[in-house]
């Protein structure tokens, strides 16, 4: 067995703990943003004007110009931290899927879903953030125009579903891992999570449809 | 109205060079109150004396009869056939070293992790055999006992996706065991020292919260809660320095 001789002080050991904090905190921030995003975009339900008003507010206050890139950075960081736990070798991937199949066990499948949705999100949410942030200002007209190509409609459908799953299941898993969701609270927490997924998907679908039929 | 049970049992003898892993079929008439322990013994007595499996206590206290029952790790002696479908598929526990058929060596594995986490009370006091035993608060004694009920059957390890992917992962039973020493006032280890042992990706931070362990443990050890508590404590310990001190109000080990 080879010995790692680069270990020198106790400090280095702490890294695992720090990274675990970071993964949790970035995750939590991103989930909060996900739902805030749902509400911002939801302003389109009241009409193109109110959407433009909200969007203009974020630009006037520089929240979009500054907050956007910060969020993008947190997103990438979270992806990187998550990747540390991912099975990269095919042998491990096969093992975990075989394991999940063997167990017919909900929480194990959750994790498989997290890994897959996480990988998809890394690509498609990056695209979404890039297209939005590189072409400010955000306006309802642009959104509606974009959706005229059917491909974007499918893209956003995927983004909504994958984002909802990853965000909400992630929230539940943070609760479990950090001991907030205890044995006694587990069933209730799961129910809340299912509702949360439902609410997010429904509202964002409505938003999407509103954009699709928006006449500007 | 007895059923005929259809068993599919994993067979492989690593000691025999001609043996290849395969599934073998057996049929058995179900009896009243039949457990898998009774069923397997009947198969061995009446159909196939070469079938290997382990039992000692047949009362869910020794932990030797754990196996994968229709996909889920569990104790064969605690599993009633009436709770299972007609077809019963049995595999040995993964992760552990296979001795043959359904028999695995959990002992070596558990001994290995116990050594790693130094699963004994660390104290500077010298033992005086003539002195009266120190008293312990009853609630605390119960709390420790609750965690001490683990029978090291290995179900939680076999059910853990992390343990299957990472050979060096300590596993839920081990983290539960550390939690047991953590709350034991006789153990003088500090948070820092505990952190050295489990504050790693092989320890609490490796746990991905899949809760396979929680959902299969035949003794209902509060694994989910203990994993959460230990993760929190160790995460706070990892902050160290000033920030850690700030949080340490919540995490100070009660002594
Ligand atoms: S914690 Fe439960 S499942 Fe794990 S070894 Fe102990 S008794 Fe078995
Ligand atoms: S909760 Fe942790 S220890 Fe338990 S099965 Fe999941 S990863 Fe393994
Ligand atoms: S035989 Fe002892 S636990 Fe089953």
Short mmCIF file of N, CA, C and O and ligand atoms in Angstrom, two decimals, chain B residues 37 54-66 75-78 151 153, ligand 3:
data_model
loop_
_atom_site.label_atom_id
_atom_site.label_comp_id
_atom_site.label_asym_id
_atom_site.label_seq_id
_atom_site.Cartn_x
_atom_site.Cartn_y
_atom_site.Cartn_z
N UNK B 37 -35.14 -19.13 8.08
CA UNK B 37 -34.22 -20.01 8.82
C UNK B 37 -34.71 -21.46 8.76
O UNK B 37 -33.97 -22.38 8.43
N UNK B 54 -25.40 -19.28 7.16
CA UNK B 54 -25.03 -19.15 8.58
C UNK B 54 -26.24 -18.89 9.47
O UNK B 54 -27.12 -18.11 9.11
N UNK B 55 -26.24 -19.54 10.60
CA UNK B 55 -27.22 -19.24 11.66
C UNK B 55 -26.58 -19.51 12.99
O UNK B 55 -25.78 -20.42 13.09
N UNK B 56 -26.93 -18.76 13.99
CA UNK B 56 -26.52 -19.14 15.34
C UNK B 56 -27.72 -19.03 16.28
O UNK B 56 -28.21 -20.02 16.79
N UNK B 57 -28.22 -17.80 16.44
CA UNK B 57 -29.20 -17.58 17.50
C UNK B 57 -30.63 -17.84 17.06
O UNK B 57 -31.49 -18.08 17.87
N UNK B 58 -30.90 -17.78 15.80
CA UNK B 58 -32.23 -17.84 15.18
C UNK B 58 -33.26 -16.95 15.89
O UNK B 58 -34.44 -17.21 15.89
N UNK B 59 -32.79 -15.87 16.52
CA UNK B 59 -33.70 -14.97 17.22
C UNK B 59 -33.30 -13.51 17.04
O UNK B 59 -33.53 -12.69 17.91
N UNK B 60 -32.65 -13.21 15.93
CA UNK B 60 -32.28 -11.82 15.61
C UNK B 60 -31.38 -11.16 16.65
O UNK B 60 -31.54 -9.99 16.95
N UNK B 61 -30.48 -11.92 17.24
CA UNK B 61 -29.53 -11.29 18.15
C UNK B 61 -28.06 -11.48 17.77
O UNK B 61 -27.21 -10.72 18.22
N UNK B 62 -27.75 -12.45 16.94
CA UNK B 62 -26.32 -12.68 16.67
C UNK B 62 -25.86 -12.01 15.38
O UNK B 62 -24.69 -11.71 15.20
N UNK B 63 -26.80 -11.78 14.47
CA UNK B 63 -26.46 -11.07 13.24
C UNK B 63 -25.78 -11.91 12.18
O UNK B 63 -25.29 -11.38 11.19
N UNK B 64 -25.76 -13.23 12.33
CA UNK B 64 -25.01 -14.01 11.34
C UNK B 64 -25.83 -14.43 10.13
O UNK B 64 -25.27 -14.84 9.12
N UNK B 65 -27.17 -14.31 10.19
CA UNK B 65 -27.97 -14.87 9.10
C UNK B 65 -28.39 -13.84 8.06
O UNK B 65 -29.28 -14.08 7.26
N UNK B 66 -27.75 -12.66 8.06
CA UNK B 66 -28.14 -11.64 7.10
C UNK B 66 -27.87 -12.09 5.68
O UNK B 66 -26.84 -12.70 5.40
N UNK B 75 -32.51 -10.16 7.88
CA UNK B 75 -32.15 -11.36 8.65
C UNK B 75 -33.07 -12.50 8.25
O UNK B 75 -34.29 -12.37 8.29
N UNK B 76 -32.48 -13.64 7.89
CA UNK B 76 -33.29 -14.77 7.47
C UNK B 76 -34.12 -15.32 8.63
O UNK B 76 -35.24 -15.76 8.44
N UNK B 77 -33.57 -15.25 9.84
CA UNK B 77 -34.29 -15.84 10.97
C UNK B 77 -35.47 -14.96 11.40
O UNK B 77 -36.36 -15.41 12.10
N UNK B 78 -35.44 -13.70 10.99
CA UNK B 78 -36.50 -12.78 11.40
C UNK B 78 -37.55 -12.63 10.30
O UNK B 78 -38.55 -11.95 10.48
N UNK B 151 -26.27 -5.32 16.01
CA UNK B 151 -25.77 -6.69 16.09
C UNK B 151 -24.73 -6.98 15.01
O UNK B 151 -24.36 -8.13 14.80
N UNK B 153 -24.87 -7.10 11.83
CA UNK B 153 -25.30 -8.09 10.85
C UNK B 153 -24.81 -7.71 9.46
O UNK B 153 -24.69 -8.55 8.58
S1 LIG C 3 -29.48 -16.40 13.37
FE1 LIG C 3 -28.77 -14.86 14.74
S2 LIG C 3 -29.59 -13.10 13.82
FE2 LIG C 3 -30.46 -14.64 12.59
#
